Amino acid sequence: MVPRHRKTIITCAITGAIHTPTMSDALPYTADDIATQAIEAAKAGAAILHLHARRPHDGGVSIDTDHFAAFLPRIKQATGAVVNISTGGSLTHTVAERLRPALTFSPEMCSLNMGSINFSFHPLTDRYETWKFDWEKDYVAGSEGNIFRNTFRDIREAATALEPHAIKFEHECYDVGHLYNLKFGLAQGWFKPPIFVQFVLGILGGIGAEIDNLIFMKRTADRLFGDSYDWSVLGAGAAQMPLAAAAAQLGGNVRVGLEDSLQISRGRLASSNAEQVRKVRRILEELGHEIATPEEAREMLALKGADRTAF
Ligand code: KMH
Ligand code: ZN
């Protein structure tokens, strides 16, 4: 086991763009619910909050800056947590549209997806006979035909547009090739070390949620980036907690949240984001890891500071 010298950062991804209201009553989509759950997740130990917006009337995925503006200041007022805004948006938005919230609010962190992939959750369609809202079934079923577009040009243009904002990227890597894309971007000067890599395991279209794959990705990243990178793991669905425990044991950070899994344990729905944060915190502390505060996370990742955001 790799000896640990640093504390473990918990990121909580509050609502995302995969799951829909029918799938869990706990999935937040009004500004009130997103703010409340984000604040509770921070109180439970999440140093970073990864945020998407939703349409408040029906939970549809949104990149409308008004929808972000309805919860961002509340979260900032109530917590010291680092705000990380998604630039993944959803599969139905253009790359330029997906960048707008980060360009508008200039958060300390934002996601940056490191390659184009099939990104599908259509197998969930058959699990539900009735749906709370009209849009849900077509959205979920339609993901079978969608390509999550993140070309080299998209990545370069995103990095260039966001460069003046000094935002630290959460580099979402869904497969080993994405690490090489990241290495290429680094060599081009698009990103500044230390970089923060999120190993994403278990998305249909990306690498599977297996410990062998995590070790393969980490070894590859070690070779490519040496000690100039920090990393975290996101296991989709039931892999969330097992892969978080494995990540921490390997010296990495962890991401939980209802964006990535609706469950608290296999087959049992979580009641909130905070419940997942409390559980992962318990596991990590039992294993002897210390949890990073938001200030410690800022120092570890060399973030610009909450006073330099635009919300
Ligand atoms: N939904 C996750 C698998 C983003 O927001 O840019 C990856 C993600 C992408 O969080
Ligand atoms: Zn996201």
XYZ file of C-alpha atoms and ligand atoms in Angstrom:
322
model
C 0.000 0.000 0.000
C 1.226 3.491 -0.823
C 1.948 5.476 2.347
C -0.215 8.546 2.671
C 1.211 11.944 3.301
C -1.762 14.058 2.413
C -5.325 14.375 3.529
C -8.157 13.044 1.377
C -10.393 15.457 -0.497
C -14.060 14.489 -0.767
C -15.863 15.961 -3.771
C -19.647 15.704 -3.818
C -21.434 15.919 -7.186
C -24.909 17.051 -6.197
C -27.271 16.435 -9.124
C -25.547 16.004 -12.521
C -27.178 15.266 -15.838
C -27.638 11.505 -15.878
C -30.313 10.714 -13.343
C -33.883 11.976 -13.546
C -36.505 12.786 -10.879
C -38.351 9.490 -11.401
C -35.284 7.534 -10.377
C -35.056 8.966 -6.858
C -37.059 11.408 -4.760
C -33.744 12.484 -3.244
C -32.335 13.877 -6.517
C -32.388 17.677 -6.077
C -33.516 19.922 -8.931
C -35.053 23.096 -7.502
C -32.587 25.825 -6.512
C -33.692 25.394 -2.893
C -33.043 21.664 -2.896
C -29.719 21.952 -4.740
C -28.528 24.622 -2.272
C -29.782 22.737 0.795
C -28.240 19.426 -0.263
C -24.956 21.085 -1.262
C -24.722 22.872 2.087
C -25.480 19.646 3.986
C -22.897 17.753 1.926
C -20.298 20.394 2.787
C -21.196 20.185 6.471
C -20.792 16.415 6.270
C -17.224 16.772 4.960
C -17.232 17.512 1.236
C -14.503 20.069 0.492
C -15.539 20.430 -3.161
C -19.075 20.687 -4.542
C -19.415 19.751 -8.228
C -22.521 21.493 -9.517
C -24.895 21.273 -12.453
C -28.178 23.181 -12.716
C -31.646 21.811 -13.373
C -34.911 23.331 -14.557
C -36.787 24.042 -11.315
C -40.234 23.084 -12.668
C -39.450 19.618 -14.058
C -35.865 18.684 -13.180
C -34.643 18.855 -16.782
C -30.937 19.367 -17.307
C -30.083 23.063 -17.588
C -27.106 25.234 -18.435
C -29.123 28.432 -17.954
C -27.026 30.854 -15.921
C -30.165 32.108 -14.117
C -30.662 28.619 -12.755
C -27.083 28.590 -11.421
C -27.482 32.119 -10.019
C -30.398 30.902 -7.924
C -28.212 28.632 -5.791
C -24.528 29.625 -6.134
C -24.550 32.656 -3.773
C -26.512 30.713 -1.162
C -23.970 27.927 -1.177
C -21.089 30.396 -0.975
C -22.690 32.223 1.956
C -23.422 29.090 3.936
C -20.235 27.062 3.374
C -16.525 27.503 2.783
C -16.599 24.671 0.245
C -14.918 24.983 -3.128
C -17.473 25.396 -5.917
C -16.779 23.408 -9.071
C -19.111 24.107 -12.012
C -19.655 21.485 -14.693
C -18.708 22.233 -18.280
C -20.085 18.828 -19.249
C -23.627 20.230 -19.126
C -25.543 17.488 -20.793
C -25.327 15.463 -23.972
C -27.882 17.726 -25.608
C -25.885 20.984 -25.400
C -23.100 22.352 -27.616
C -19.624 22.791 -26.203
C -19.915 26.610 -26.364
C -23.182 26.457 -24.405
C -21.606 24.138 -21.856
C -18.855 26.671 -21.087
C -21.160 29.595 -20.383
C -21.849 28.937 -16.666
C -18.124 28.658 -15.860
C -17.339 31.768 -17.944
C -20.130 33.678 -16.193
C -19.411 32.705 -12.586
C -15.642 32.158 -12.714
C -15.598 29.434 -10.033
C -12.469 28.117 -8.348
C -12.852 24.850 -10.275
C -14.744 23.495 -13.267
C -14.861 20.137 -14.980
C -13.139 19.600 -18.311
C -13.928 16.401 -20.189
C -10.854 14.954 -21.843
C -12.236 13.082 -24.828
C -15.282 12.266 -26.942
C -17.073 9.087 -25.992
C -20.331 7.213 -26.245
C -21.853 8.197 -22.909
C -24.969 6.200 -22.342
C -27.412 5.378 -19.622
C -30.178 4.070 -21.892
C -30.320 0.685 -20.103
C -32.015 2.545 -17.222
C -35.055 3.169 -19.443
C -36.563 -0.263 -18.880
C -36.433 -0.007 -15.097
C -39.320 2.468 -14.925
C -42.877 1.982 -16.111
C -44.125 5.466 -15.349
C -42.215 8.711 -15.317
C -42.741 11.851 -13.249
C -42.096 14.239 -16.157
C -42.620 14.007 -19.932
C -39.019 14.673 -20.964
C -37.407 11.945 -18.873
C -38.010 8.755 -20.858
C -36.874 10.194 -24.213
C -33.827 11.772 -22.580
C -32.716 8.542 -20.946
C -33.534 6.332 -23.964
C -31.970 8.887 -26.336
C -28.580 8.613 -24.675
C -28.111 5.393 -26.675
C -27.516 7.528 -29.764
C -25.534 10.379 -28.263
C -21.868 11.160 -28.541
C -20.390 13.192 -25.692
C -18.341 15.535 -27.813
C -14.996 16.759 -26.500
C -12.625 16.987 -29.470
C -9.068 18.306 -29.240
C -10.311 21.573 -30.699
C -13.120 21.734 -28.118
C -10.647 21.117 -25.310
C -8.211 23.714 -26.646
C -10.953 26.296 -27.114
C -12.341 25.628 -23.625
C -8.888 25.980 -22.062
C -8.241 29.185 -23.993
C -11.613 30.739 -23.157
C -11.315 29.863 -19.463
C -7.624 30.761 -19.107
C -8.191 34.367 -17.916
C -10.368 33.026 -15.068
C -7.559 31.001 -13.424
C -9.941 28.086 -12.860
C -8.477 24.729 -11.811
C -9.854 21.965 -13.996
C -11.261 18.689 -12.759
C -10.010 16.720 -15.781
C -12.644 14.031 -16.340
C -10.892 10.968 -17.793
C -13.241 8.146 -18.771
C -10.605 5.891 -20.266
C -6.853 5.506 -20.482
C -6.617 7.359 -23.807
C -7.951 10.470 -22.115
C -4.816 10.581 -19.981
C -2.777 10.813 -23.170
C -5.064 13.588 -24.415
C -4.370 15.392 -21.146
C -0.625 14.861 -21.559
C -0.886 16.338 -25.051
C -2.766 19.374 -23.705
C -0.167 19.861 -20.985
C 2.624 19.751 -23.560
C 0.740 22.362 -25.584
C 0.597 24.612 -22.521
C -3.197 24.466 -22.222
C -3.081 23.463 -18.542
C -0.960 24.411 -15.564
C 0.384 21.823 -13.127
C -0.492 20.619 -10.597
C -3.354 19.148 -12.594
C -6.335 17.447 -10.932
C -7.413 14.238 -12.661
C -10.755 12.580 -12.016
C -10.617 8.901 -13.005
C -14.195 8.129 -14.094
C -14.952 4.400 -13.983
C -18.169 2.634 -14.839
C -19.864 4.913 -17.371
C -21.258 2.869 -20.280
C -18.920 3.972 -23.073
C -15.909 4.386 -20.784
C -13.619 2.075 -18.845
C -15.293 -0.441 -16.500
C -15.532 0.009 -12.727
C -12.864 -2.499 -11.732
C -9.904 -2.098 -9.400
C -7.548 -3.474 -12.089
C -8.632 -0.604 -14.335
C -8.110 1.943 -11.580
C -4.596 0.666 -10.986
C -3.919 0.698 -14.738
C -5.116 4.292 -15.002
C -3.139 5.391 -11.967
C 0.065 3.708 -13.158
C -0.368 5.326 -16.552
C -0.936 8.730 -14.965
C 2.122 8.227 -12.735
C 4.232 7.609 -15.841
C 2.766 10.537 -17.765
C 2.565 13.157 -15.014
C 5.038 12.073 -12.323
C 4.357 14.000 -9.133
C 2.789 16.979 -10.888
C -0.752 15.707 -10.543
C -3.444 15.058 -7.965
C -6.145 12.535 -8.585
C -9.538 11.388 -7.476
C -11.887 8.546 -8.372
C -15.532 8.503 -9.317
C -17.129 5.068 -9.512
C -20.542 5.102 -11.180
C -23.525 3.384 -9.583
C -22.894 0.609 -7.077
C -19.126 0.956 -7.628
C -19.097 4.346 -5.917
C -18.167 3.350 -2.362
C -15.935 0.344 -3.151
C -13.864 2.384 -5.618
C -13.693 5.337 -3.218
C -12.236 3.035 -0.567
C -9.738 1.621 -3.091
C -8.780 5.119 -4.277
C -8.057 6.315 -0.776
C -5.932 3.245 -0.089
C -3.911 4.006 -3.230
C -3.337 7.584 -2.057
C -6.057 9.332 -4.050
C -9.064 11.514 -3.394
C -12.706 10.532 -3.803
C -15.890 11.766 -5.403
C -19.400 10.772 -4.324
C -22.828 12.331 -4.866
C -26.181 11.618 -6.480
C -24.808 12.682 -9.891
C -22.747 9.499 -9.949
C -24.865 7.074 -7.927
C -28.336 7.197 -6.429
C -27.503 4.409 -4.003
C -26.183 4.313 -0.465
C -25.474 0.600 -0.761
C -26.165 -1.924 -3.502
C -29.859 -1.705 -4.383
C -30.761 0.821 -1.649
C -31.441 4.465 -2.552
C -29.560 7.194 -0.705
C -31.712 9.719 1.122
C -29.404 12.622 0.233
C -25.957 13.637 -0.979
C -24.928 14.222 2.633
C -25.714 10.612 3.479
C -23.187 9.474 0.851
C -20.595 11.971 2.138
C -21.096 10.755 5.706
C -20.695 7.156 4.578
C -17.530 7.698 2.568
C -16.092 9.794 5.370
C -16.806 6.999 7.838
C -15.103 4.441 5.567
C -12.064 6.652 5.006
C -11.658 7.539 8.669
C -11.991 3.884 9.669
C -9.165 3.157 7.214
C -7.027 5.791 8.912
C -7.349 8.658 6.435
C -7.851 12.264 7.401
C -10.387 14.348 5.515
C -9.262 17.631 3.946
C -11.104 20.816 4.827
C -11.954 23.221 1.996
C -8.963 25.395 2.957
C -6.678 22.371 2.866
C -8.099 21.362 -0.516
C -7.432 24.893 -1.798
C -3.839 24.646 -0.734
C -3.348 21.108 -2.088
C -4.793 22.005 -5.502
C -3.385 25.561 -5.673
C -6.794 27.162 -6.140
C -7.285 30.895 -6.653
C -9.611 31.396 -3.647
C -13.325 31.963 -3.164
C -12.860 35.743 -3.178
C -11.941 35.592 -6.866
C -15.207 34.044 -8.074
C -18.003 36.021 -9.746
C -20.974 35.042 -7.591
N -21.216 12.788 -14.810
C -19.894 12.327 -14.590
C -19.707 10.918 -15.028
C -19.082 16.931 -16.115
O -19.912 17.393 -15.361
O -18.355 17.635 -16.821
C -18.857 13.193 -15.185
C -19.036 14.663 -15.040
C -18.910 15.451 -16.276
O -19.239 15.164 -13.964
Zn -20.855 16.593 -13.663
